[in-house]
Short mmCIF file of C-alpha atoms and ligand atoms in Angstrom, two decimals:
data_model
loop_
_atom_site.label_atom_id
_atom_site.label_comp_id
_atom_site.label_asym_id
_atom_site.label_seq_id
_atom_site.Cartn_x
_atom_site.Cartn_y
_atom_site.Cartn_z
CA UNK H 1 -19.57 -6.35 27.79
CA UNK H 2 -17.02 -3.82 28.21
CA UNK H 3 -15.06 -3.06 24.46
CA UNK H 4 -11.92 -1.47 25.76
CA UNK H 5 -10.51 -1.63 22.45
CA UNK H 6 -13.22 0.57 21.12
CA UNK H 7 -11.77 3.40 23.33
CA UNK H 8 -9.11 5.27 21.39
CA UNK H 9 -11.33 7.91 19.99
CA UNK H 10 -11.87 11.52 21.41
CA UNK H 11 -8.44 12.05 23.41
CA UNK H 12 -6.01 14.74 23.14
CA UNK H 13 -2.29 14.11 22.98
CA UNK H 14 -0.06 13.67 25.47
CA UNK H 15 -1.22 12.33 28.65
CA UNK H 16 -4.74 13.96 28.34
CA UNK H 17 -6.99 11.12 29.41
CA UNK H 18 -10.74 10.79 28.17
CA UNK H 19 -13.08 12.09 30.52
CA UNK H 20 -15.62 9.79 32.02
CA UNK H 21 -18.75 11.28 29.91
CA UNK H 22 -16.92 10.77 27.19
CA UNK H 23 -15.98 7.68 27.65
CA UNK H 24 -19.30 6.00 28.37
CA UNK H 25 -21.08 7.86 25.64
CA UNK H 26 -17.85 6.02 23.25
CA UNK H 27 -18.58 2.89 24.86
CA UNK H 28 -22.25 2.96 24.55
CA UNK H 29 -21.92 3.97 20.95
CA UNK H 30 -19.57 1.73 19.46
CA UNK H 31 -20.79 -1.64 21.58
CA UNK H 32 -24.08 -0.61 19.50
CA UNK H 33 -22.25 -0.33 16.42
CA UNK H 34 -19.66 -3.52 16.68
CA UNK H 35 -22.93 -5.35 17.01
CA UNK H 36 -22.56 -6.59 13.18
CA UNK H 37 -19.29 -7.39 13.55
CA UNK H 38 -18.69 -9.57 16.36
CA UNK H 39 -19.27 -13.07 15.51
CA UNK H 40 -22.33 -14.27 17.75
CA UNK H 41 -21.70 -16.17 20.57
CA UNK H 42 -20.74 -19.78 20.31
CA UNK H 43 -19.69 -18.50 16.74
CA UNK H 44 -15.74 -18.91 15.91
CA UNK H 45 -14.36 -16.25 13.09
CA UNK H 46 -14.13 -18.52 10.25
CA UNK H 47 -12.30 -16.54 6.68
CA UNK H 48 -9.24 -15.24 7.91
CA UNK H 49 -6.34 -12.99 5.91
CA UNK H 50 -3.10 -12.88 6.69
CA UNK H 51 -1.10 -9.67 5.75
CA UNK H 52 2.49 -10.46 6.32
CA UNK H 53 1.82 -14.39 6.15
CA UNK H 54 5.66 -15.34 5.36
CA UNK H 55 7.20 -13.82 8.20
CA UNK H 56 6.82 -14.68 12.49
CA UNK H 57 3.53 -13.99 13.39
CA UNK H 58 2.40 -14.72 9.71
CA UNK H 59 3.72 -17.87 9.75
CA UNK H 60 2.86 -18.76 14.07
CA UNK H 61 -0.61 -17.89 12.77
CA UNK H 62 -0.58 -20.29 9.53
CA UNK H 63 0.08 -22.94 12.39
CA UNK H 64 -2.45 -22.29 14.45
CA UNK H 65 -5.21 -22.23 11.49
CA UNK H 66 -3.32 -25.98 10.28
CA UNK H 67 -3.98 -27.42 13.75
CA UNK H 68 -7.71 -26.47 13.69
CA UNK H 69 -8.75 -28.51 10.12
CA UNK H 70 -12.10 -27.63 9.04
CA UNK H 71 -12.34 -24.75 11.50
CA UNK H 72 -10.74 -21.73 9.74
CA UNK H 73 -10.44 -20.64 5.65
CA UNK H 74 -8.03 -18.79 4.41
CA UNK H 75 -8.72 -15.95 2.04
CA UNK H 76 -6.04 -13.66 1.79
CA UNK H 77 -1.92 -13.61 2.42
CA UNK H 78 0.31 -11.12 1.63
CA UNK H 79 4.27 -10.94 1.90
CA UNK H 80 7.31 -8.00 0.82
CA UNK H 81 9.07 -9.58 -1.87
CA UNK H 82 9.48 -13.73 -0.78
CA UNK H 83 7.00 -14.95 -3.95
CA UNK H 84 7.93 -18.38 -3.58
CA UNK H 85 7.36 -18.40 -0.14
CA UNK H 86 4.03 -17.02 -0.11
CA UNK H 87 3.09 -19.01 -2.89
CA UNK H 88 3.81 -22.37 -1.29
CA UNK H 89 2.21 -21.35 1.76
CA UNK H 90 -0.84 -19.99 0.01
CA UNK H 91 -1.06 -23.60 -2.08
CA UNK H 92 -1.05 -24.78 1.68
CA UNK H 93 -3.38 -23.28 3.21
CA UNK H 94 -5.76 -22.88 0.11
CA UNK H 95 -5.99 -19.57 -0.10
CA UNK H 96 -8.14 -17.33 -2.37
CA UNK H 97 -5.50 -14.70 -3.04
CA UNK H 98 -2.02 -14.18 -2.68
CA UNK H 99 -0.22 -10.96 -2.77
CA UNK H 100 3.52 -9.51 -2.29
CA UNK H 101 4.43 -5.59 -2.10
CA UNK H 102 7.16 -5.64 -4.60
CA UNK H 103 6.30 -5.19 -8.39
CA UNK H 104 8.82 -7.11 -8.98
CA UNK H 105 8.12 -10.35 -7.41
CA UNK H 106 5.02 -10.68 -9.06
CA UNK H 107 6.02 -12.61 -12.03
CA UNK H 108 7.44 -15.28 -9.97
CA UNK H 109 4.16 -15.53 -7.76
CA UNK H 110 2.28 -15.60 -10.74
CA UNK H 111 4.53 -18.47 -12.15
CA UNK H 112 3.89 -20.23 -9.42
CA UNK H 113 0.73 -19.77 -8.94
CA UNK H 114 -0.28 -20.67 -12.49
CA UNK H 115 -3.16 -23.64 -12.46
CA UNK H 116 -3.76 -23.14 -8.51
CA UNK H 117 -6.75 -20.70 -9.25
CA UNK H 118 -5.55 -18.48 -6.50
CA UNK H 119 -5.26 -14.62 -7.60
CA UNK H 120 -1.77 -13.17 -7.64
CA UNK H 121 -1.92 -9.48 -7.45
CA UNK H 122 1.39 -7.38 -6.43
CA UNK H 123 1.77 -3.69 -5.31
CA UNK H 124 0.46 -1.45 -2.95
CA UNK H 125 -3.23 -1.24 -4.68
CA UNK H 126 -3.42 -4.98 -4.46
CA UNK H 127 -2.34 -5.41 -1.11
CA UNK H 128 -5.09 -3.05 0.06
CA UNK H 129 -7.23 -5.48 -2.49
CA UNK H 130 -5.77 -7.95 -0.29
CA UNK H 131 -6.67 -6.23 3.15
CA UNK H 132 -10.24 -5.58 1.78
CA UNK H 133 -11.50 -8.81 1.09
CA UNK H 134 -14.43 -10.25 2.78
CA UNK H 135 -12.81 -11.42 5.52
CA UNK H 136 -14.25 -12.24 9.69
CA UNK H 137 -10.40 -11.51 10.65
CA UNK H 138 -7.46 -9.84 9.30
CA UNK H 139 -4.37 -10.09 11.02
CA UNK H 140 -2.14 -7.08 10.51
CA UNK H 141 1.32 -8.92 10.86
CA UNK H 142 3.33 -6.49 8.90
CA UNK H 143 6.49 -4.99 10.27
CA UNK H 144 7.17 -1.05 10.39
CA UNK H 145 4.64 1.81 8.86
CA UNK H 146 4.67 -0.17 5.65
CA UNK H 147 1.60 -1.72 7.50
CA UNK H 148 -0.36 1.02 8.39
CA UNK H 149 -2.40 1.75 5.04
CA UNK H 150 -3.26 -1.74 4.35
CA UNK H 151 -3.82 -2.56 7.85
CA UNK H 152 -6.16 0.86 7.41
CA UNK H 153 -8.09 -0.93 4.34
CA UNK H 154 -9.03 -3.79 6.57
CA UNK H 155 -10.39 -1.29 9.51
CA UNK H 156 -12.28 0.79 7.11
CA UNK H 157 -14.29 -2.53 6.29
CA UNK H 158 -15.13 -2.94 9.75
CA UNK H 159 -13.38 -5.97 10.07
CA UNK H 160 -12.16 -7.50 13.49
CA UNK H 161 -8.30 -6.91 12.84
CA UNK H 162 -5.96 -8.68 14.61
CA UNK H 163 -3.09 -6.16 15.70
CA UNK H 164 0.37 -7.62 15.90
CA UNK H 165 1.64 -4.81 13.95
CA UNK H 166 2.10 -1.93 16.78
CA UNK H 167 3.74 0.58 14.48
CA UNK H 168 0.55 0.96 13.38
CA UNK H 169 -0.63 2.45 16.71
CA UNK H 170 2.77 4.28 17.40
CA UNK H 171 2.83 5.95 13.90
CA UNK H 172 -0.97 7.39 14.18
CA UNK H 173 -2.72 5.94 16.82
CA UNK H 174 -5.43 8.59 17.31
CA UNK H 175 -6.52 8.24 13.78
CA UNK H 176 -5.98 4.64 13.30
CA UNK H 177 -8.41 4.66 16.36
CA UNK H 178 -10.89 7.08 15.12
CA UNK H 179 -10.83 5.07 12.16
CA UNK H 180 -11.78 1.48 13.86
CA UNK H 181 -14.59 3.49 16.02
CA UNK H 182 -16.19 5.06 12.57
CA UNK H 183 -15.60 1.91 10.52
CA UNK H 184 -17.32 -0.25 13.69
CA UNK H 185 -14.36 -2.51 13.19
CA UNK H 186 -13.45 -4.81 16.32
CA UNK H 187 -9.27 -4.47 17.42
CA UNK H 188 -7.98 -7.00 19.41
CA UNK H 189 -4.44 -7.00 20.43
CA UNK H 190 -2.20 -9.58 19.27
CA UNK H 191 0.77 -8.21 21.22
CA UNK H 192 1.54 -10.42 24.16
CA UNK H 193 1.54 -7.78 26.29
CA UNK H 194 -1.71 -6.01 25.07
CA UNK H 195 -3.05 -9.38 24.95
CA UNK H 196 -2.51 -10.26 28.41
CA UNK H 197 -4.42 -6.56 29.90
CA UNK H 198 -6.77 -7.09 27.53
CA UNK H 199 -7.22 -10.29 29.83
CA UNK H 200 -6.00 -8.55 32.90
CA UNK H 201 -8.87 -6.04 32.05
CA UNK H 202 -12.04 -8.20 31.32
CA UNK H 203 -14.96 -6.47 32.04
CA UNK H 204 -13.82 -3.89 34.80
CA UNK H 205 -15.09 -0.67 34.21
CA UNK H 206 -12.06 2.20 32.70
CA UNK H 207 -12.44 4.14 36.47
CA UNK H 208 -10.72 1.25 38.19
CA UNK H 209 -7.61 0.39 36.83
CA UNK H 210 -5.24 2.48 38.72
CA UNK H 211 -2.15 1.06 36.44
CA UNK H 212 -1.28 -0.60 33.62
CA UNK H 213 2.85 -2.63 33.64
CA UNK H 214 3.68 -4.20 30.61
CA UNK H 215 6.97 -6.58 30.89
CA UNK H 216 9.91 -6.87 29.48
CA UNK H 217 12.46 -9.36 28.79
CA UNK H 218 15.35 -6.95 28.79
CA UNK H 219 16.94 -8.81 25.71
CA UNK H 220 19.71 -10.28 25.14
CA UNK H 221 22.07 -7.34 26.49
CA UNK H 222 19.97 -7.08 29.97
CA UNK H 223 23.30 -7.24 31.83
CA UNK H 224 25.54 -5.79 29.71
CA UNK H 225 27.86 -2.56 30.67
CA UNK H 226 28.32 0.14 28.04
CA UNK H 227 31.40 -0.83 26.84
CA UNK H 228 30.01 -4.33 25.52
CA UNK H 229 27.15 -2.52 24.35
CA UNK H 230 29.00 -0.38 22.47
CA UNK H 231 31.03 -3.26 20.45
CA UNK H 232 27.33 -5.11 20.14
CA UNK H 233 26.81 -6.67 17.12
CA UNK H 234 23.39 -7.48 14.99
CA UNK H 235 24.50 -11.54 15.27
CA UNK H 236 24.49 -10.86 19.10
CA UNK H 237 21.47 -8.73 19.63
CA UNK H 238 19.09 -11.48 17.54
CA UNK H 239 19.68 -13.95 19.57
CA UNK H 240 17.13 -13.32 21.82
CA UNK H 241 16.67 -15.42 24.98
CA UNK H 242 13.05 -16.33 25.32
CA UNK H 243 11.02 -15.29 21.86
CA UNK H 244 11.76 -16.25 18.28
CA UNK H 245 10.58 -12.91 16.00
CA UNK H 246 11.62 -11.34 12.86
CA UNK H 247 14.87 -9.45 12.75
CA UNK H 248 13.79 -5.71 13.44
CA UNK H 249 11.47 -6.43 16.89
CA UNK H 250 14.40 -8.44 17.88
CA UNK H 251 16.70 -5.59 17.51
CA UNK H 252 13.76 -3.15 19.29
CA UNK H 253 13.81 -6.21 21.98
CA UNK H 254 17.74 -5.76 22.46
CA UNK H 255 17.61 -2.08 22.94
CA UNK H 256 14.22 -1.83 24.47
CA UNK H 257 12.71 0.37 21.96
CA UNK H 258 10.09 -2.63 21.66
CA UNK H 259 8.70 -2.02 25.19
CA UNK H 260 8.48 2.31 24.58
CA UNK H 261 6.81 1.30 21.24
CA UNK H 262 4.64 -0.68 23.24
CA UNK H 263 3.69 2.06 26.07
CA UNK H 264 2.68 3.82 23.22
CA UNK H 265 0.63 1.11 21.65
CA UNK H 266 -1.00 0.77 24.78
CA UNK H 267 -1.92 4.06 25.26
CA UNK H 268 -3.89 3.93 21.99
CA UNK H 269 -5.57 0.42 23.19
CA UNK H 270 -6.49 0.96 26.57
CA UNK H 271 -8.51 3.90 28.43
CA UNK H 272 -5.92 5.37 30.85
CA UNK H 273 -3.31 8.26 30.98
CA UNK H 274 0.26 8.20 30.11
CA UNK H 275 1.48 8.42 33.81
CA UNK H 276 -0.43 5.40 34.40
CA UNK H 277 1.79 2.80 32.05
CA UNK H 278 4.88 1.63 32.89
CA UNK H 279 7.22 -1.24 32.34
CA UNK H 280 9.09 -3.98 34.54
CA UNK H 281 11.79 -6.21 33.33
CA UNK H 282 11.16 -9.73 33.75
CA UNK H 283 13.72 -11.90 32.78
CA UNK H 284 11.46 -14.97 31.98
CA UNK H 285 8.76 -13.76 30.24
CA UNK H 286 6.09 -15.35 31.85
CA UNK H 287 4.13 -12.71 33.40
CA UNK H 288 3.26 -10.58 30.15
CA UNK H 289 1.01 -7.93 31.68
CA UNK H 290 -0.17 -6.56 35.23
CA UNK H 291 -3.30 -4.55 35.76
CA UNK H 292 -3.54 -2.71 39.25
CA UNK H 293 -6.79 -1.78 40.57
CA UNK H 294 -8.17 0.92 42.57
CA UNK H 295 -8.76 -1.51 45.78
CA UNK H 296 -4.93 -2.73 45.63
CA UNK H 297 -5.86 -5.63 43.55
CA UNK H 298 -3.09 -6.62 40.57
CA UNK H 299 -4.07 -9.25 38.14
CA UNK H 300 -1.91 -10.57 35.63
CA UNK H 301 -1.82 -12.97 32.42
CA UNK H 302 0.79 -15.84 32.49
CA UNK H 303 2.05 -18.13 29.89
CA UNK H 304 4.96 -19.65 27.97
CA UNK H 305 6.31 -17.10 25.53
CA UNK H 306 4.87 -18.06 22.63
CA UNK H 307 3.24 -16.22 20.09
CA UNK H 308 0.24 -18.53 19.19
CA UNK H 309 -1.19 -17.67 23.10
CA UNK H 310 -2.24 -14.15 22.12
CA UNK H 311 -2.52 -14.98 18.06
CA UNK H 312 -5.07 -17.82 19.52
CA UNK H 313 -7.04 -15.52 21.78
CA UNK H 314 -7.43 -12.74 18.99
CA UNK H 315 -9.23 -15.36 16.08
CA UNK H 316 -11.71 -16.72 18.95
CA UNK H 317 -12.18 -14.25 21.61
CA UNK H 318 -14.59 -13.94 23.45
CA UNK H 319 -14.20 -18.05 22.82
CA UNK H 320 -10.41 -19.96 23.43
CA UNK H 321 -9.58 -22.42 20.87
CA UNK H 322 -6.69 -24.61 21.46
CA UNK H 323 -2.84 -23.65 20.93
CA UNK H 324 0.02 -26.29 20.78
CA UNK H 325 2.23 -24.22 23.33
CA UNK H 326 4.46 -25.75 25.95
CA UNK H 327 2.14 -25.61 29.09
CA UNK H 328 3.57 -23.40 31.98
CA UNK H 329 4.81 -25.14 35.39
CA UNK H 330 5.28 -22.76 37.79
CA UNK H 331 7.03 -25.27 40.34
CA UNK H 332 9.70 -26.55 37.81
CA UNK H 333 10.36 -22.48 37.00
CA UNK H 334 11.09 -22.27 40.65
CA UNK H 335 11.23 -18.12 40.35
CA UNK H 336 9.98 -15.22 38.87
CA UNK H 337 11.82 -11.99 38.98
CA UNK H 338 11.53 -8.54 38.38
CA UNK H 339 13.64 -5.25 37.85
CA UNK H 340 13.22 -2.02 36.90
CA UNK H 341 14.27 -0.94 33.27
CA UNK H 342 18.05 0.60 33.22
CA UNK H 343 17.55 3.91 30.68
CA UNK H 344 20.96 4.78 31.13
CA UNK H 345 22.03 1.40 29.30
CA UNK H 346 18.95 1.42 27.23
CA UNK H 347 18.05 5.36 26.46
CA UNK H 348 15.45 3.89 23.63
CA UNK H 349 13.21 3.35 26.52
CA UNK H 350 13.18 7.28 27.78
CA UNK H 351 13.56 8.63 24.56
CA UNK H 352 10.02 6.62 23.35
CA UNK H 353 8.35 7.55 26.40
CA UNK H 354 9.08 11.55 25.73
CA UNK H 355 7.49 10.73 22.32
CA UNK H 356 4.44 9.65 24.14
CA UNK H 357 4.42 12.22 26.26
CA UNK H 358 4.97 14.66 23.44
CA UNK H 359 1.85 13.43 21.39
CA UNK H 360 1.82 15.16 18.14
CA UNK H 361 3.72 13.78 15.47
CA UNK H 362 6.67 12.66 17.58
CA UNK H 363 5.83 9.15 17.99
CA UNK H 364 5.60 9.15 14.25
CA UNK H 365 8.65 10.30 13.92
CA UNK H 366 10.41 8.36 16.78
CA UNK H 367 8.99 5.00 15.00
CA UNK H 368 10.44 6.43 10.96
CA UNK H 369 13.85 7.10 12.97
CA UNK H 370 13.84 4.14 14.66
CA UNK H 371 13.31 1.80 11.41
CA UNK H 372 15.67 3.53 10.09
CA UNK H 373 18.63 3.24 12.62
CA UNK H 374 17.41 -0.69 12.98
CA UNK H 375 18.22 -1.30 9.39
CA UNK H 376 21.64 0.53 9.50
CA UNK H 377 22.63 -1.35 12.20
CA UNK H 378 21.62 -4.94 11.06
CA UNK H 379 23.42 -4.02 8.02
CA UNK H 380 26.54 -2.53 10.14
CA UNK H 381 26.76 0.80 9.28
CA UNK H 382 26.14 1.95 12.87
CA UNK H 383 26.65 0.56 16.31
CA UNK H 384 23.87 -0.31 19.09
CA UNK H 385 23.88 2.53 21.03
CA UNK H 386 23.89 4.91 17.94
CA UNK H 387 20.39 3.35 17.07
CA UNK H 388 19.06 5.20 20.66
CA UNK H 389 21.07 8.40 19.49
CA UNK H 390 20.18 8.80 15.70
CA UNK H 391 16.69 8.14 17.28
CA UNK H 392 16.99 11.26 19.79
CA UNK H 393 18.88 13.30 17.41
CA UNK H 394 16.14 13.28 14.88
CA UNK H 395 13.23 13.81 17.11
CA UNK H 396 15.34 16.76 18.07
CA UNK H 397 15.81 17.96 14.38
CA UNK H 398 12.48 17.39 13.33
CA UNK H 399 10.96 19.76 16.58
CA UNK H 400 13.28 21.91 15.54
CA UNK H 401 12.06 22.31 12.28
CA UNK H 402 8.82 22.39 13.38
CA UNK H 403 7.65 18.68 12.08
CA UNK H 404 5.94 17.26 15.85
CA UNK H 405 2.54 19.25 15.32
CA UNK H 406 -0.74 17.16 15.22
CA UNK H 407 -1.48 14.97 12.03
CA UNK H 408 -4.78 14.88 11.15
CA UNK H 409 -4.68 13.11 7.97
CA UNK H 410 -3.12 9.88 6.68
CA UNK H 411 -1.42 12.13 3.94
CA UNK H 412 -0.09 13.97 6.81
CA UNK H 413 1.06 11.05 8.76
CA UNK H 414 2.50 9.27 5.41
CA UNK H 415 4.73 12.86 4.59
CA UNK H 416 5.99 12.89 8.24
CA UNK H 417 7.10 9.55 7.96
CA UNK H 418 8.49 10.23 4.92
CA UNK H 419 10.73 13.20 6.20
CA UNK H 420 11.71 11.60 9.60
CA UNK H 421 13.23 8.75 7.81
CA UNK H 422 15.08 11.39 5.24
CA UNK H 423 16.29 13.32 8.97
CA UNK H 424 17.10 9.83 10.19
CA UNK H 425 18.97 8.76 7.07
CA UNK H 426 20.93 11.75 6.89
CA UNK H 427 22.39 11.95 10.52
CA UNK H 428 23.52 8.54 10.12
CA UNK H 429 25.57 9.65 7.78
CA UNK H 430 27.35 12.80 9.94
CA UNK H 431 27.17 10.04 13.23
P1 NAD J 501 8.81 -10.47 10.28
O1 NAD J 501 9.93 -9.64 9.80
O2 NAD J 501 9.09 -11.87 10.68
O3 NAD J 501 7.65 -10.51 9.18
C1 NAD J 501 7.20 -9.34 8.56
C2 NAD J 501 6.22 -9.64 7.46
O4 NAD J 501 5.88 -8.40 6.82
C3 NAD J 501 6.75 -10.56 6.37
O5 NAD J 501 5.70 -11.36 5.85
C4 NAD J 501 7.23 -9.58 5.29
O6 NAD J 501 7.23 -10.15 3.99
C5 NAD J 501 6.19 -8.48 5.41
N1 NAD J 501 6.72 -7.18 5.01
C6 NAD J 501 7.91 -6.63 5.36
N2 NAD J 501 8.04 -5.42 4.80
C7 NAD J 501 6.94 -5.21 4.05
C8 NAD J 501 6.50 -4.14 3.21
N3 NAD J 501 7.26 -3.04 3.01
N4 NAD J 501 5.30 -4.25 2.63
C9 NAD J 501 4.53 -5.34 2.82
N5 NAD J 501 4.89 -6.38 3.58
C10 NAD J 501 6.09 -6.32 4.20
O7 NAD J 501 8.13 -9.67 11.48
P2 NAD J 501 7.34 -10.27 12.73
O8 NAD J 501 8.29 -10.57 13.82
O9 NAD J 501 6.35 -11.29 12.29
O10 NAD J 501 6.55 -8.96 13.22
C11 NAD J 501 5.43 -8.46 12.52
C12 NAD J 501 4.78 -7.38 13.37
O11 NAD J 501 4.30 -7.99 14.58
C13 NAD J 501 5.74 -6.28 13.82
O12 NAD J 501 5.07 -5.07 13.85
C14 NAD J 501 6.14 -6.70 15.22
O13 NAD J 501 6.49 -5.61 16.03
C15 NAD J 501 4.85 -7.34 15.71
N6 NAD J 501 5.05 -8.33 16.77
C16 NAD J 501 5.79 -9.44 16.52
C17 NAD J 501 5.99 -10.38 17.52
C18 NAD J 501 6.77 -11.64 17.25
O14 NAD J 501 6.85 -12.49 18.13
N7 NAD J 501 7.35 -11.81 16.09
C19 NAD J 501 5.44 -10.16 18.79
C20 NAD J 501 4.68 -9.02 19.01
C21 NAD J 501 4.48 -8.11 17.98
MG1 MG J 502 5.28 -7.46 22.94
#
């Protein structure tokens, strides 16, 4: 069976592919060594952890696990700072351990944990204690970097890990995927877009897909001029027309930084070049992917945009369970359209894809920036379009100061992040 997701090792930056050698001689080797890891056939993943349990995919994938009694256990869930809310949803779903990142919100966990028997644990130790625990499937639902060291702790025990959280890939993709390939862990794509090539992709051999589109929405501000865009506010950019996330995608949704992060995810995920991914806006987000073939051929995954889809296919691939999503009818949609991304309205778009094409440490740097400028803006400090800018400028201050080198260490990754988001922080200010 072809393990596309098994890929991301031995490539260069940039838009250096993986020769073909190479590629077979990754596939061959870590098909042989997921072999303990993949739950035989006609065998569902059973003990799952949630990190990030409280918040959208968290909670879409709670759902799922409720509507399939007796089929899934839950071992682990993890949340920032909400300790009641993770501790009623832990008490629901039985869990063996509940943990939040903040110190401080471990008293009230405990509290309310008290008599349960579930563990409380808080902090960064215990949420890789968390990530760690015998578990089939961990799905990484944290949002920004703050995931990628726990979400690490689950790949180095060569779990399958459910990737929702991208900024993961986009902060250091090439050794998040060396990491999967030495820990034999399995990485399927929760993403609805990774999701649907993964689909789209099947068994076809890495030679034949010619291209790889990944949709987009286009937000809320699709047909917006600049001067509305300008005078956007957060209330106005989360109200997203087709998906219900948590408050920073949404804003990533609005000004398409979601869909560069997502080029960039992809690139980690899948075998082909960075001049062979692209993006199409499509307004209804039904189509989520389209893979083009060699021969002309251009298959594509459909389905109502809702998160339990890909969350569902991720706990039972290479098996489909069941997910409680409103069933697609193409003939009472009557259309599906398509348009090409505007960068001149939405510059996050071209100013992600540089970072890609970059390599190095700028897609680290673009994603610290980026979190950055999100959070000013939700709490009003700057306007839409500066969230593009502050992006831009600090990718530019950072290469000039020499920061977009290769990382080859999570130390290395973890101080670049650090400094982008001081760079970030501090042209905010002088915007
Ligand atoms: P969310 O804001 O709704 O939830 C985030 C979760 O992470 C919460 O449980 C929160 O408590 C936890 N968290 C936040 N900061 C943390 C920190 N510093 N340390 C530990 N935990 C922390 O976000 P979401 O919409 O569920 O998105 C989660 C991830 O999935 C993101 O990377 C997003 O890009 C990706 N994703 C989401 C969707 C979606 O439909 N929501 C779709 C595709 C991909
Ligand atoms: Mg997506």
């Amino acid at each position: 069976m072809w393990a596309p997701l098994r890929f991301g090792d031995g490539r260069g930056s940039g838009s250096a592919g993986m020769a073909v050698g190479q590629r077979e001689a990754a596939r061959a080797d870590l098909a042989a060594r997921a072999g303990g890891v993949t739950p035989a056939a006609g065998e569902l993943v059973r003990r799952i952890s949630v990190l990030g349990a409280t918040g959208s995919i968290g909670q879409s994938t709670l759902d799922l696990i409720a509507h399939h009694p007796g089929v899934f256990e839950v071992e682990a869930l993890t949340a920032n700072a909400d300790a009641a809310g993770l501790a009623a949803l832990a008490i629901r779903h039985k869990a063996r351990m509940a943990v939040v990142a903040d110190p401080q919100a471990y008293a009230a966990l405990a509290a309310a944990l008290s008599g349960t028997g579930i563990i409380a644990g808080a902090g960064q130790q215990a949420l890789e204690a968390a990530a760690s625990r015998p578990a089939d499937c961990v799905v990484a639902a944290i949002v920004g970097a703050a995931g990628l060291v726990p979400t690490l702790a689950a790949v180095r025990q060569g779990r399958r890990v459910a990737l929702a959280n991208k900024e993961c890939l986009v902060t250091a993709g090439h050794l998040f995927m060396r990491e999967v390939a030495a820990a034999g862990a399995e990485l399927l794509p929760v993403d609805s877009e990774h999701s649907a090539a993964f689909q789209a992709i099947g068994s076809s051999e890495a030679e034949a897909i010619e291209r790889i589109t990944l949709t987009a929405s286009g937000g809320p501000f699709r047909d917006w001029d600049m001067a509305r865009l300008s005078a956007a506010t957060p209330e106005q950019a989360l109200r997203h027309p087709n998906w219900s996330m948590g408050a920073k995608i949404t804003i990533d949704s609005a000004t398409l930084m979601n869909k560069g992060l997502e080029l960039i995810e992809a690139f980690h995920l899948f075998p082909v070049a960075a001049d062979r991914l692209d993006c199409v806006v499509h307004p209804q987000s039904i189509v989520h992917c389209l893979v083009a073939y060699r021969d002309g051929s251009v298959l594509a995954q459909m389905s109502s945009p809702d998160m339990r889809t890909p969350i569902a296919l991720a706990l039972s691939w290479p098996q489909r369970i069941d997910a409680p999503t409103r069933r697609l009818d193409l003939a009472v949609l009557g259309q599906l359209t398509f348009e090409p991304p505007d960068t001149a309205r939405f510059p996050a778009l071209a100013v992600a894809r540089e970072a890609l094409e970059a390599g190095g440490a700028a897609p680290a740097v673009l994603n610290a920036a980026n979190e950055v400028a999100v959070m000013a803006f939700l709490e009003k400090r700057i306007g839409f379009l500066d969230i593009a800018a502050t992006v831009a400028d600090s990718l530019e201050a950072a290469d000039s100061q020499g920061l977009l080198g290769e990382c080859a260490s999570l130390a290395g990754v973890l101080a670049i992040d650090t400094e982008a988001r001081r760079l970030a922080g501090s042209l905010l200010k002088r915007r």
